[in-house]
Coordinates of C-alpha atoms in Angstrom, one line a residue:
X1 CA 50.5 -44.4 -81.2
X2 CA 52.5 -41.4 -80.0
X3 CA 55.1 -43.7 -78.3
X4 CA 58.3 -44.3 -80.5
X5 CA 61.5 -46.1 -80.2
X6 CA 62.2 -44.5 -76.9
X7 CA 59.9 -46.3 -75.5
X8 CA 60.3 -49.6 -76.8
X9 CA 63.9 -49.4 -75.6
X10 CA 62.7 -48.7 -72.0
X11 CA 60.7 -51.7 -72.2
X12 CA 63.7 -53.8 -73.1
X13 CA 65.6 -52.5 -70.5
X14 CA 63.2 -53.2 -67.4
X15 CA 62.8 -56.8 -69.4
X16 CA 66.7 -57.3 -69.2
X17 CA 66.9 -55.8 -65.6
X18 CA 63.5 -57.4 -64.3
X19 CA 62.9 -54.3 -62.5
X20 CA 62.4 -50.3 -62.8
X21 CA 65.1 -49.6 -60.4
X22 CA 67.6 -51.6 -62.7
X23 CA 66.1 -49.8 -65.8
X24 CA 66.3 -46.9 -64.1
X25 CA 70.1 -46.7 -63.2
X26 CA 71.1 -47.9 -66.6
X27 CA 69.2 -45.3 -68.7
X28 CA 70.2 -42.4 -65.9
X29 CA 66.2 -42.4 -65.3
X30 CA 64.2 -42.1 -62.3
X31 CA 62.2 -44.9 -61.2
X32 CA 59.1 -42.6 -61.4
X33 CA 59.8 -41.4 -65.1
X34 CA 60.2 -45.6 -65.7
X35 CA 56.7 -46.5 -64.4
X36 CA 55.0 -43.7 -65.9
X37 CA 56.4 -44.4 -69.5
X38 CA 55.3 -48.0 -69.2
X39 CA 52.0 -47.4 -68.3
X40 CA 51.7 -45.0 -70.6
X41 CA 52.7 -47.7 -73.2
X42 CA 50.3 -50.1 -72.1
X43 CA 47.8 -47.9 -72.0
X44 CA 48.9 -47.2 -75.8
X45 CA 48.9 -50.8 -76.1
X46 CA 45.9 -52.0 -74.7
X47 CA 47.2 -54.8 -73.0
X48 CA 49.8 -55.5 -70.1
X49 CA 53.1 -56.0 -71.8
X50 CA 54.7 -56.9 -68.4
X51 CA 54.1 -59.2 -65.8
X52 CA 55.4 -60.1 -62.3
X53 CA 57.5 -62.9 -62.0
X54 CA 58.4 -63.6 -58.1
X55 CA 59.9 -60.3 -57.8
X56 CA 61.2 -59.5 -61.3
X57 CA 59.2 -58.0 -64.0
X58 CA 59.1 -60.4 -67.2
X59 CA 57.4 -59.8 -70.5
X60 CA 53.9 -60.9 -71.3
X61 CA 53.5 -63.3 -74.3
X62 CA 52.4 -60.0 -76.2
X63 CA 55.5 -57.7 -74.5
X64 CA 57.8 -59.9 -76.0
X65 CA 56.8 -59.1 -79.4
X66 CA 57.6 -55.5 -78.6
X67 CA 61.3 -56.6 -76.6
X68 CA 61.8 -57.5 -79.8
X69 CA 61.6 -55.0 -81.2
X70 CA 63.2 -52.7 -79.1
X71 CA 66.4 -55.3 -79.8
X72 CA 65.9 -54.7 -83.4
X73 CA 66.3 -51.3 -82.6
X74 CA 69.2 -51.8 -80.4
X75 CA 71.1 -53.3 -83.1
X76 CA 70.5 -51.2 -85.8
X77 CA 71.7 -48.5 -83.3
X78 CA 74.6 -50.4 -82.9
X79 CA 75.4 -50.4 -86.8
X80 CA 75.4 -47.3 -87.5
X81 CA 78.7 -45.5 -88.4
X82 CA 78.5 -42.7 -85.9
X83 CA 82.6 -42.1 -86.0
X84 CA 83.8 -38.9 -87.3
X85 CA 82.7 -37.8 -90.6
X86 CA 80.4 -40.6 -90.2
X87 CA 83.2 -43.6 -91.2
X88 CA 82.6 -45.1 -87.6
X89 CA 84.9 -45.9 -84.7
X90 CA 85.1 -48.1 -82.4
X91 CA 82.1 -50.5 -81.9
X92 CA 80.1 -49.9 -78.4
X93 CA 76.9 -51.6 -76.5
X94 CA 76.0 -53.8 -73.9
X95 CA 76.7 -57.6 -74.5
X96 CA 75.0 -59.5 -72.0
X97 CA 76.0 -63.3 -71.7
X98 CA 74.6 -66.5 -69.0
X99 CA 77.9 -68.8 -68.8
X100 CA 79.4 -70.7 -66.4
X101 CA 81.1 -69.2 -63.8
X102 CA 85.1 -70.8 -64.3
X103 CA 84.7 -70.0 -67.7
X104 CA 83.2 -66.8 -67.5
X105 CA 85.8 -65.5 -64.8
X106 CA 88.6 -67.2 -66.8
X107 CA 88.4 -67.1 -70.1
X108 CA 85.9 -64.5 -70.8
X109 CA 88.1 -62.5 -68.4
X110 CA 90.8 -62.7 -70.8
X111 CA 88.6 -61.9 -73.9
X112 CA 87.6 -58.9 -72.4
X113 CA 90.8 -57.2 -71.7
X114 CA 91.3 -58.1 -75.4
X115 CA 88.1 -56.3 -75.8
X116 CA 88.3 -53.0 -73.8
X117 CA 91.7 -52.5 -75.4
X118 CA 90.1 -52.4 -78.9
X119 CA 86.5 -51.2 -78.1
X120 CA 85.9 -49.5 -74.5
X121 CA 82.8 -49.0 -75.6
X122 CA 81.6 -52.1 -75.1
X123 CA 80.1 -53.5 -71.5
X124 CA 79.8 -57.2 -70.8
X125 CA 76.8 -58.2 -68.3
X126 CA 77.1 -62.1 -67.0
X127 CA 75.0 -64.3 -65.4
X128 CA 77.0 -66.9 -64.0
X129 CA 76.0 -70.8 -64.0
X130 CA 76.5 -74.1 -65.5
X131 CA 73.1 -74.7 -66.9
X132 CA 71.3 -76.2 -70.0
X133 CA 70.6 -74.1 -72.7
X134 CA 67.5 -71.7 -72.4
X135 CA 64.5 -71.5 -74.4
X136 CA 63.9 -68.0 -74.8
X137 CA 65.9 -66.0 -72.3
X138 CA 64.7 -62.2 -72.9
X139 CA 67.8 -59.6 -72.7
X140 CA 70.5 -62.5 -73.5
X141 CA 72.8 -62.5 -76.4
X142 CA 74.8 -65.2 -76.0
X143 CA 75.0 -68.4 -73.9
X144 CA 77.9 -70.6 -73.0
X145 CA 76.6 -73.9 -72.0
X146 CA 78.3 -77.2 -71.0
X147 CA 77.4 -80.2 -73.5
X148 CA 75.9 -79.9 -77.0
X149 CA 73.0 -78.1 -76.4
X150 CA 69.1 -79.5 -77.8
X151 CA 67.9 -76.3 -79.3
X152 CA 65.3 -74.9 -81.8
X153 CA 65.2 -71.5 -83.7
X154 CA 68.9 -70.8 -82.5
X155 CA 72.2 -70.8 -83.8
X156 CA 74.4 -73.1 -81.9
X157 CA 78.2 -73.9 -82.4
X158 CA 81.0 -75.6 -80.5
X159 CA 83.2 -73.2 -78.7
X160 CA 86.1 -75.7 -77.1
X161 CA 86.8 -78.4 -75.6
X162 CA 87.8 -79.0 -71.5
X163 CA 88.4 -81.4 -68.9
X164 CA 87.0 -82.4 -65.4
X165 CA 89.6 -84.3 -63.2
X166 CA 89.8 -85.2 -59.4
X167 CA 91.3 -83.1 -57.3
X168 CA 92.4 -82.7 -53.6
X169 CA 94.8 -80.5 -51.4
X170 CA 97.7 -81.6 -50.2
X171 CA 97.2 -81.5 -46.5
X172 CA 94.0 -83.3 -47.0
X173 CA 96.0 -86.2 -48.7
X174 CA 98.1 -86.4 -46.0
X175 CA 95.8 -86.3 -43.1
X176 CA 94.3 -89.6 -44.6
X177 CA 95.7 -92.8 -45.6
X178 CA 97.3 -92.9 -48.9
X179 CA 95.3 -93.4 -52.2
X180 CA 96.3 -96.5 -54.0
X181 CA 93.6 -96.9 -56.4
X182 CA 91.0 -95.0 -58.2
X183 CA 88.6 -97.0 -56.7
X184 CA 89.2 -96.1 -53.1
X185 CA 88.5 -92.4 -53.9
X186 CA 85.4 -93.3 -53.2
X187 CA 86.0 -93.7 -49.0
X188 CA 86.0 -89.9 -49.3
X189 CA 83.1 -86.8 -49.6
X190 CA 82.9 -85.4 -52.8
X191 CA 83.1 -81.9 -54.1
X192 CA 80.6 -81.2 -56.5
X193 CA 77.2 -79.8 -57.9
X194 CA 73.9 -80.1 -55.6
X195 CA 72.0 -83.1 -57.3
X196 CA 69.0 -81.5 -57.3
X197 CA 70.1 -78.1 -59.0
X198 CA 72.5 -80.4 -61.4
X199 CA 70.2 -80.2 -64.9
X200 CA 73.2 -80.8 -67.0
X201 CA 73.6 -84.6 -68.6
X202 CA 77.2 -83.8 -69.3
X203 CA 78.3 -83.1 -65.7
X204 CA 75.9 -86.0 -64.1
X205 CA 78.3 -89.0 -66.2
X206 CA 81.4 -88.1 -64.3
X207 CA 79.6 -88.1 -61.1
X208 CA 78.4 -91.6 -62.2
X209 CA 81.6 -93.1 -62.2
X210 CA 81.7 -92.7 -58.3
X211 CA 78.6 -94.6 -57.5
X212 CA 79.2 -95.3 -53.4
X213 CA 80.8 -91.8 -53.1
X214 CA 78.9 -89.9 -50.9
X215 CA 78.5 -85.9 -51.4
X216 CA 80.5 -83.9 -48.7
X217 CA 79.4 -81.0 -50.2
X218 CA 77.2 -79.3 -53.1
X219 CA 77.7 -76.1 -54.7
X220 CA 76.3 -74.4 -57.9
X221 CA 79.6 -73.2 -58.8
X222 CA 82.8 -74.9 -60.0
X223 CA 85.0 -71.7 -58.4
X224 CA 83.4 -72.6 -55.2
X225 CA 84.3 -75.9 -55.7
X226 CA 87.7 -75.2 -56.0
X227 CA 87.7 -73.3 -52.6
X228 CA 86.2 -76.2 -50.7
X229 CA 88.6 -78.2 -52.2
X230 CA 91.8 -76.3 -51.4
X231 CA 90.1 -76.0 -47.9
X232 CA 90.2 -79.6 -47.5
X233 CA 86.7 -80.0 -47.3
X234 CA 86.9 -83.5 -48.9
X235 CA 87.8 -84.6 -52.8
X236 CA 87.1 -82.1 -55.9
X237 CA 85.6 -83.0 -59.0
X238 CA 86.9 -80.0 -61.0
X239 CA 87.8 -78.2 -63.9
X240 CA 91.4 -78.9 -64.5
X241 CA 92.0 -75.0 -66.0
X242 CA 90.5 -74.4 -62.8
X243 CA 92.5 -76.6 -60.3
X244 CA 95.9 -76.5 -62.0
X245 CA 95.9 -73.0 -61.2
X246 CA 95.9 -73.8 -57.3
X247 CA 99.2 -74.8 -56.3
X248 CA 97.5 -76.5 -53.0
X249 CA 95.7 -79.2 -55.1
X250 CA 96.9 -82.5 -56.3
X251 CA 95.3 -84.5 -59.2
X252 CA 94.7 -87.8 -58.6
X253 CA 94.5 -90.9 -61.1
X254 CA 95.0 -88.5 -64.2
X255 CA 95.1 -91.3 -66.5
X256 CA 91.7 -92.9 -65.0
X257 CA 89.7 -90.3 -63.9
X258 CA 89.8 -88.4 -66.8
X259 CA 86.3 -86.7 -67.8
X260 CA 86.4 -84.6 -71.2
X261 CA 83.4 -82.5 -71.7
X262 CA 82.7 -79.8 -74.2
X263 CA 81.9 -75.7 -73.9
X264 CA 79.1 -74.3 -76.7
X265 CA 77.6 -71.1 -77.5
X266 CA 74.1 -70.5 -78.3
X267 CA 72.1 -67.8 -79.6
X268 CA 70.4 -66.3 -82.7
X269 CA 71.7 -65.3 -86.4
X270 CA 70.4 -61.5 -85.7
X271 CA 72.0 -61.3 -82.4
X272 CA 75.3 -63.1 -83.9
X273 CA 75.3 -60.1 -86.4
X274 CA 75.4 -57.1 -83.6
X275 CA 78.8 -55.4 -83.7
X276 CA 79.3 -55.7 -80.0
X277 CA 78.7 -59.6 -80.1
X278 CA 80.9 -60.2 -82.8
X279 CA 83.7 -58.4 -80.9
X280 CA 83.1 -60.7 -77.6
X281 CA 83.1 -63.7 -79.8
X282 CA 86.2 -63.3 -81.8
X283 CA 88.3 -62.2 -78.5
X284 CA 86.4 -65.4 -76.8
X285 CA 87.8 -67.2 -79.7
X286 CA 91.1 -66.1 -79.3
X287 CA 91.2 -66.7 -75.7
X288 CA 89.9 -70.1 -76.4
X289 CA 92.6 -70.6 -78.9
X290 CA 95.5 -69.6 -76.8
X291 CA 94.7 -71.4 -73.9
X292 CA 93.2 -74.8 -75.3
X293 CA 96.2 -77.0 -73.9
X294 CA 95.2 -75.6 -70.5
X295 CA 91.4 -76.0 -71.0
X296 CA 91.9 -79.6 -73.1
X297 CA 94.6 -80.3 -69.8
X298 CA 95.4 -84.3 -71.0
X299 CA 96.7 -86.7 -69.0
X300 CA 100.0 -86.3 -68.0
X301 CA 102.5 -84.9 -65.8
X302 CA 101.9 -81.3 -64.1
X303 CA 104.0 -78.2 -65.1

């Protein structure tokens, strides 16, 4: 077969980007050179290594045995000391992550500026939501999921621990009669995920300690969330490293409506091992570190 490691690298970008364009624009490419390498590499093949997916390209049971190796040869590109006089400098690549979006804006946020001060060379790609761990997810290094995740052939670890509370703005509160009990939180919409969309048993148990509570309004996203609830669109069910940054919102009940829930990471020993990943994780650690009070965010009276 005449095609090399070029090739196999094309291939795992289309698979990450779902799409020639995508591939295209990150490999400085045109989408015509893209299409005529990978059906050149079929041809090679002798069998589709790509398949359409809606409107995304995704790898055929077959093409994933070559994105795999194309990552293999990703990473030992990434380990190689090509630094001055060959000693190495600062580690570079493409990290790509799924997490949720509070967590990915907030403390991922805060590991990367640790990161691009140490190695600019590496680029972090997210996709944003609070979702169950994936099977197989082609192109991913790492996943931060809500709730210990149920997963074979990975690598899987806690990363920290954070709390939901209920939340609402202050004119809200006092447009309505006051709140007395936890129990009358209830009489008002709720602020939350869509039911439907919701896959994560984690997030469903504080949402079953409101059981007459009707939804207001559902959102995949917990920054969202926060909005709605600063726009007094009803009561929030939030992340309190979320809320407590919003001056507008009150928590209510601290002490009863308390919900701790727990943030891991999964993914694979070989990825783990990639120069790039291990710089995201160890400034995700540190950010995790330094801010656990705010993430753990007990009971008790607001700074």
């Amino acid at each position: 077969m005449s095609h090399g490691a070029d090739d196999l690298l094309l291939l795992l970008a289309v698979a990450r980007h779902g799409s020639y364009a995508g591939a295209a624009a990150d490999l400085g490419l045109s989408h015509t050179t893209v299409s005529r390498r990978m059906a050149g590499l079929e041809r090679a093949v002798g069998a589709r290594l790509l398949v359409r997916s809606g409107d995304r390209w995704e790898p055929s049971e077959l093409g994933r045995t070559f994105v795999a190796a194309g990552e293999e040869i990703e990473h030992a590109v990434d380990a190689l000391p090509l630094g001055p006089g060959g000693r190495g400098s600062s580690v570079s690549g493409v990290v790509r992550a799924l997490a949720p979006d509070g967590f990915g804006g907030v403390v991922m946020g805060a590991a990367m500026r640790q990161v691009v001060q140490e190695h600019p060379g590496v680029r972090l790609e997210m996709i944003n939501a609070a979702r169950r761990a994936q099977t197989n997810p082609v192109g991913i290094d790492l996943e931060v999921v809500v709730g210990r995740p149920e997963v074979s052939r990975k690598e899987a670890f806690h990363l920290a621990d954070y709390s939901l509370g209920v939340y609402a703005s202050q004119d809200y509160l006092a447009a309505h009669p006051p709140l007395r009990t936890p129990e009358q939180v209830q009489e008002h919409p709720l602020i939350y995920f869509v039911d439907s969309m919701q896959d994560v048993a984690e997030l469903d148990i504080p949402r079953r300690r409101f059981p007459r509570m009707r939804q207001g309004v559902g959102a995949t996203s917990s920054v969202v969330h926060v909005e709605l609830t600063r726009a007094g669109a009803g009561i929030g069910l939030l992340p309190c490293y979320l809320a407590e940054r919003v001056p507008e919102l009150v928590r209510l009940f601290p002490e009863e409506l308390w919900f701790p829930v727990e943030y891991w990471v999964v993914s694979r020993s070989d990825l783990l091992r990639r120069p790039a990943v291990q710089a995201v994780m160890a400034a995700i650690r540190a950010a995790v570190a330094q801010m656990r009070e705010e993430l753990v965010a007990a009971p008790g009276p607001r700074a």
